[in-house]
PDB file of C-alpha atoms in Angstrom:
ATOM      1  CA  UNK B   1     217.136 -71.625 -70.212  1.00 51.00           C
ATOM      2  CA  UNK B   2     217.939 -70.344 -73.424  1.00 46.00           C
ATOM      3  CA  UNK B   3     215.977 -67.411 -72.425  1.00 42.00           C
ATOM      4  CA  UNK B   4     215.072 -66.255 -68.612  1.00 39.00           C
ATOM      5  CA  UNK B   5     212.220 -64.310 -66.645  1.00 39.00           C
ATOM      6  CA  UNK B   6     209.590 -61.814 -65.938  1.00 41.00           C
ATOM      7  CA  UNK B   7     208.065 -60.862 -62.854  1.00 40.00           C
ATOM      8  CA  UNK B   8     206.554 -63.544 -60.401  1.00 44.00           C
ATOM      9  CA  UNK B   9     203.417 -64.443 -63.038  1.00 46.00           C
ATOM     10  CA  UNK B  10     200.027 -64.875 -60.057  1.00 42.00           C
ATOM     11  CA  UNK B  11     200.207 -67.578 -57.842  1.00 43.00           C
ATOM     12  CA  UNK B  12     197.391 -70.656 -58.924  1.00 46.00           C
ATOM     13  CA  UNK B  13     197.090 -74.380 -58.707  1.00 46.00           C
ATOM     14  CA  UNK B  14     199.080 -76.493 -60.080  1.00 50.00           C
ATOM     15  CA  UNK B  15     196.849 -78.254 -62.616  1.00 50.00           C
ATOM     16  CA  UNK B  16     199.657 -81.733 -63.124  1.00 51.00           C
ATOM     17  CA  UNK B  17     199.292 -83.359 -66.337  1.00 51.00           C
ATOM     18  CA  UNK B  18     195.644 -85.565 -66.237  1.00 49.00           C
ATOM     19  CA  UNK B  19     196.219 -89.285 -65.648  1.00 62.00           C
ATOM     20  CA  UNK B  20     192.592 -89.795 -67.038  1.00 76.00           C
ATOM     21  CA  UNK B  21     189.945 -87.938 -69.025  1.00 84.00           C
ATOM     22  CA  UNK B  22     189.073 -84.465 -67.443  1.00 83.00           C
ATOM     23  CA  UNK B  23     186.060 -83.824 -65.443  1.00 92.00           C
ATOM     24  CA  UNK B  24     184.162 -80.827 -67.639  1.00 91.00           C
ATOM     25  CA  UNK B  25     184.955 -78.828 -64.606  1.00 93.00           C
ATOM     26  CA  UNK B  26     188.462 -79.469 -64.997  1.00 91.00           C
ATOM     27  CA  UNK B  27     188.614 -79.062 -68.893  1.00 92.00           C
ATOM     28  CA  UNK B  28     187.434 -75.562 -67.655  1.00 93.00           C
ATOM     29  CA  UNK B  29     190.231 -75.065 -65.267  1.00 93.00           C
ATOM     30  CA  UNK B  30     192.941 -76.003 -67.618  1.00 92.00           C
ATOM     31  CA  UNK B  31     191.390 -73.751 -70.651  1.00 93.00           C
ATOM     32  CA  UNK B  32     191.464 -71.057 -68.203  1.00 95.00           C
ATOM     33  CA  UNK B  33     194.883 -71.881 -67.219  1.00 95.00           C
ATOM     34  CA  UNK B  34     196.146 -72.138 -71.038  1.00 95.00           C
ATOM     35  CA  UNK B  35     194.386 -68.955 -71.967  1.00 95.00           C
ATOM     36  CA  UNK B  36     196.512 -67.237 -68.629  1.00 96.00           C
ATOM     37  CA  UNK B  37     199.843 -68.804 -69.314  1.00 97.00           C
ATOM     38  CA  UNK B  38     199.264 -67.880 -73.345  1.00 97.00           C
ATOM     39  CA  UNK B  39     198.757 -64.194 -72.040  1.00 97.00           C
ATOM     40  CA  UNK B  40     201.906 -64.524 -69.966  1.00 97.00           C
ATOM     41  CA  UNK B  41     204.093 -65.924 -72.715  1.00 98.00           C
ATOM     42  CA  UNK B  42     202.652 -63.080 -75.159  1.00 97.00           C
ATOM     43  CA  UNK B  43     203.801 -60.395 -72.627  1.00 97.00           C
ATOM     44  CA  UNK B  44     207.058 -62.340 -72.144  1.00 97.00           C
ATOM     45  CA  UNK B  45     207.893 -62.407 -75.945  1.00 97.00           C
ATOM     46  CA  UNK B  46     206.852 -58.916 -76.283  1.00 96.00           C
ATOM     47  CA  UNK B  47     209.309 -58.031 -73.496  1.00 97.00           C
ATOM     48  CA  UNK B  48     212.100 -59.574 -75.457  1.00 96.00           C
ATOM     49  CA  UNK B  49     210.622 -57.498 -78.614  1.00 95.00           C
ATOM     50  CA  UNK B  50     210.892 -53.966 -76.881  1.00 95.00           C
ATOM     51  CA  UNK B  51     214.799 -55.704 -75.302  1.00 95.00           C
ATOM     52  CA  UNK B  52     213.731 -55.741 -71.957  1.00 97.00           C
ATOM     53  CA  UNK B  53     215.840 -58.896 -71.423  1.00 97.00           C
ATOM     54  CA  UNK B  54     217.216 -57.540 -68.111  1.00 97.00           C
ATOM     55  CA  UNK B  55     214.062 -57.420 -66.680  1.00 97.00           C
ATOM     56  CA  UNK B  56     213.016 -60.530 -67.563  1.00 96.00           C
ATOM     57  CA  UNK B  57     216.110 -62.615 -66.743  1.00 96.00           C
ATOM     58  CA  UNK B  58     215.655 -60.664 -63.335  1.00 97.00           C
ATOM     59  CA  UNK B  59     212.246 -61.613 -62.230  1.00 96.00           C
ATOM     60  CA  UNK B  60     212.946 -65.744 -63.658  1.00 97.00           C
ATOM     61  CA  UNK B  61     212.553 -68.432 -62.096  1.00 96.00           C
ATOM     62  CA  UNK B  62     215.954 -69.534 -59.750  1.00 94.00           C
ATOM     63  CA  UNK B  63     216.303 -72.554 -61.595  1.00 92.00           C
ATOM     64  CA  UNK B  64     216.450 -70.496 -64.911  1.00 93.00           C
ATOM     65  CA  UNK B  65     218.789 -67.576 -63.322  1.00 95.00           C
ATOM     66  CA  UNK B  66     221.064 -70.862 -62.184  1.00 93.00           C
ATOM     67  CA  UNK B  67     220.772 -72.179 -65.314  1.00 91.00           C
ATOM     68  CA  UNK B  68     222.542 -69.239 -67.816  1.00 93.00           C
ATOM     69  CA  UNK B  69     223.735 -66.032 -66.613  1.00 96.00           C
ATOM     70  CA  UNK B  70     221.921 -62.852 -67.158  1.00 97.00           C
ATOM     71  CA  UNK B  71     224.751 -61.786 -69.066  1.00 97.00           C
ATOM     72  CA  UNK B  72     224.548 -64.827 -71.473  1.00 96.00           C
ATOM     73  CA  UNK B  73     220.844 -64.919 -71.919  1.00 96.00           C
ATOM     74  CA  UNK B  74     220.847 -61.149 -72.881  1.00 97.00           C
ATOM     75  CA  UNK B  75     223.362 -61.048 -75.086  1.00 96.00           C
ATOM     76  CA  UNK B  76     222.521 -64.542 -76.885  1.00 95.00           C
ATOM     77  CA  UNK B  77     218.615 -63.436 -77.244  1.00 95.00           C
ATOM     78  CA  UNK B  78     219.469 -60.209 -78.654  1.00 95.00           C
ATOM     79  CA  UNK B  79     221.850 -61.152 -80.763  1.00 94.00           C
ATOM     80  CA  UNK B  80     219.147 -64.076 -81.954  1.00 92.00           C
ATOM     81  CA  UNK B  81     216.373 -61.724 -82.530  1.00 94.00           C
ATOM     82  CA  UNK B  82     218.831 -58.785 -83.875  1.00 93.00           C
ATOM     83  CA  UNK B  83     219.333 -61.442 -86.670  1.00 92.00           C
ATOM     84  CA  UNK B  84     215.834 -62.136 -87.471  1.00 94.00           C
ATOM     85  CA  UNK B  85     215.162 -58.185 -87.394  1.00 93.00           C
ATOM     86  CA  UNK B  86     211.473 -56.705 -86.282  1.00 94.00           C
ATOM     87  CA  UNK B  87     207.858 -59.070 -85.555  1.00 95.00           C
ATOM     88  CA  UNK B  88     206.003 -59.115 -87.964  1.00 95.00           C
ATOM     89  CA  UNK B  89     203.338 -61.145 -86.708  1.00 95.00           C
ATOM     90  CA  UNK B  90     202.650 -64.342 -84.051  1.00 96.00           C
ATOM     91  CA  UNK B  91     200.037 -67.294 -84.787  1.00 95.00           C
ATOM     92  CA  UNK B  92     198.164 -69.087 -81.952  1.00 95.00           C
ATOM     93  CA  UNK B  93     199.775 -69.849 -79.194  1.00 95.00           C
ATOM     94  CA  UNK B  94     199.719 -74.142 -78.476  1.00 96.00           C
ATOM     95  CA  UNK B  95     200.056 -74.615 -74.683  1.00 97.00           C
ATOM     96  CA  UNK B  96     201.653 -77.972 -72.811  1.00 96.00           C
ATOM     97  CA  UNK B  97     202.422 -79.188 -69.674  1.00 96.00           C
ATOM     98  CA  UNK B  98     205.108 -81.682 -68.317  1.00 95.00           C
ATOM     99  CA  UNK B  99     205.990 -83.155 -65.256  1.00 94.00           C
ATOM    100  CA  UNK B 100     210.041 -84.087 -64.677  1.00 91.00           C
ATOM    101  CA  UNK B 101     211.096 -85.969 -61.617  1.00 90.00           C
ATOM    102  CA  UNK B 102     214.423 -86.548 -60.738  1.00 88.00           C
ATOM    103  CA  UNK B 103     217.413 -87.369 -62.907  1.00 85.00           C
ATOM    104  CA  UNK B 104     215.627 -85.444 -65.782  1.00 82.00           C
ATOM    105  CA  UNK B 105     217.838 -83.046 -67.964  1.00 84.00           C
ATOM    106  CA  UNK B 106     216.191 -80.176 -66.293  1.00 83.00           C
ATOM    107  CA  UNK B 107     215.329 -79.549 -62.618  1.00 86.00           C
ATOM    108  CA  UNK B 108     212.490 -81.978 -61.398  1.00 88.00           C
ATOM    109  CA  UNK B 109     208.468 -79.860 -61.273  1.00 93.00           C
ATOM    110  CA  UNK B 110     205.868 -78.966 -63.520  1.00 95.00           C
ATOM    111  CA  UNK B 111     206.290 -76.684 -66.688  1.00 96.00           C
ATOM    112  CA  UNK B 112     204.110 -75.411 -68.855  1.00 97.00           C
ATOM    113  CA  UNK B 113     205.410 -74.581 -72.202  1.00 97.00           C
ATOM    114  CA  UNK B 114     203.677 -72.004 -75.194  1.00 98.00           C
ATOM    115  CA  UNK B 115     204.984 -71.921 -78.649  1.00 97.00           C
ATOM    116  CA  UNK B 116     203.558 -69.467 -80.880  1.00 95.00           C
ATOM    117  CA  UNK B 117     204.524 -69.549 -84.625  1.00 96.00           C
ATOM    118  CA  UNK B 118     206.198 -66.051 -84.909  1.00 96.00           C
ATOM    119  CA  UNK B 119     207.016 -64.375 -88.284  1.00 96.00           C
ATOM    120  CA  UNK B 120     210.255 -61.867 -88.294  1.00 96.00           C
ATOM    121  CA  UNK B 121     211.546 -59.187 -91.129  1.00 95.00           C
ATOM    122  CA  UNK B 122     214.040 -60.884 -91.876  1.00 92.00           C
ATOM    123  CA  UNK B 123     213.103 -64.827 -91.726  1.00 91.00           C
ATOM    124  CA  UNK B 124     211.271 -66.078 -94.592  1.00 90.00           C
ATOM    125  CA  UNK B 125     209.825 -69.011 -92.729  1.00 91.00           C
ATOM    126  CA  UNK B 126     207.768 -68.799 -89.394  1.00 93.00           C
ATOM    127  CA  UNK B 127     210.107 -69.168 -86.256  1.00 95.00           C
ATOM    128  CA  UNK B 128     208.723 -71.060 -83.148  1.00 96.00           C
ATOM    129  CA  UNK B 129     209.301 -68.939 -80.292  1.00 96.00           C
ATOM    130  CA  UNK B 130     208.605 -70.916 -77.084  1.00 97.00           C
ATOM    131  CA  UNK B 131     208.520 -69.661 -73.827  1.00 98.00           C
ATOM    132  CA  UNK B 132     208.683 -71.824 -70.771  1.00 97.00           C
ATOM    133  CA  UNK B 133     207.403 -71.939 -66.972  1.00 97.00           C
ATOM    134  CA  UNK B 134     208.263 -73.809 -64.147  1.00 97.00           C
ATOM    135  CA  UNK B 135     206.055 -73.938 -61.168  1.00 96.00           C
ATOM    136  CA  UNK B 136     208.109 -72.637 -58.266  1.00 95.00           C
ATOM    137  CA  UNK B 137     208.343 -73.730 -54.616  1.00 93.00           C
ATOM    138  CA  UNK B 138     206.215 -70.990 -53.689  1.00 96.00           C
ATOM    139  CA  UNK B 139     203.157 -72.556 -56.314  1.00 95.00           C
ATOM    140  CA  UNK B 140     204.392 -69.294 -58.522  1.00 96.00           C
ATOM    141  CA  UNK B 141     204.871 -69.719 -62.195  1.00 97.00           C
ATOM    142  CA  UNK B 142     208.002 -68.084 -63.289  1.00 97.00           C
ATOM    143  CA  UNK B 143     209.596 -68.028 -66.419  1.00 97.00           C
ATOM    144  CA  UNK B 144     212.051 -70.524 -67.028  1.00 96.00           C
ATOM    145  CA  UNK B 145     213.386 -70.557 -70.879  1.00 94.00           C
ATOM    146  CA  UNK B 146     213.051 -68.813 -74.162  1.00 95.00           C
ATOM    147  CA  UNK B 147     213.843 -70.047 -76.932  1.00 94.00           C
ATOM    148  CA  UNK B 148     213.740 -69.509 -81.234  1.00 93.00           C
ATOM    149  CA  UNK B 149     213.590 -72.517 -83.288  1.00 90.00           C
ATOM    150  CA  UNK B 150     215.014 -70.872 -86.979  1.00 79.00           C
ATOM    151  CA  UNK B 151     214.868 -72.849 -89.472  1.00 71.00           C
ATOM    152  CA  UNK B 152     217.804 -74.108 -91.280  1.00 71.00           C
ATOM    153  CA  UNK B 153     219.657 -71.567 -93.606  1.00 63.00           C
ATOM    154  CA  UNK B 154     219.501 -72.721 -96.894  1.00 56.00           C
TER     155      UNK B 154
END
């Protein structure tokens, strides 16, 4: 998990990954869904800005909390964006979903995933943050990973 939880984000369908093209009504529900989960990732990342990673390990999704340790995941996310000093600024966000059954390297559901091209003080090259959900038991999305992709030191 690289990165845990926020609160219990509202409860809504599951929309699983289309098996076919998308009814209009459909393309609707998932463009409503992306532009929710791209809100929730945006408060999520600027939660770990203001180092509120407490909180958010706290209110993550069981399979994240099982995953790492609260102590871990605050002390290896601040030390990661300690490093890379203040935002400076985050691009679009890109939403995805997967499915995982059984056997997969993380626990079987649905997760939707939101990368946003983030620029910090003290990068010179955009970092991807991306911050993950999982679709709970309950049909709650809950954070389940953050993560920085930094670009090689050269």
């Amino acid at each position: 998990m690289a990165g845990a939880a926020g609160s219990g984000l509202a409860q809504q369908p599951a929309t699983p990954p289309a098996q076919s093209a998308p009814t209009p009504a459909q393309q609707a529900q998932l463009a409503r869904q992306d532009a929710e989960m791209s809100q929730a990732a945006l408060k999520v990342a600027q939660m770990v800005d203001a180092g509120q990673l407490g909180p958010l390990w706290d209110g993550a999704s069981a399979v994240a909390r099982k995953a790492v340790a609260r102590e871990a995941f605050v002390k290896q996310v601040g030390e990661e964006r300690a490093r890379l000093g203040a935002v400076v600024g985050r691009g679009q966000a890109s939403v995805s979903r997967v499915q995982y059954g059984p056997g997969a390297q993380v626990p079987a559901g649905l997760y939707i995933n939101v990368s946003f091209p983030s620029r910090f003080a003290g990068a010179p090259q955009p970092v991807r943050e991306l911050v993950s959900f999982r679709l709970d038991e309950d049909q709650t999305w809950r954070l389940s990973g953050y993560n920085l992709r930094v670009p090689p030191r050269s």
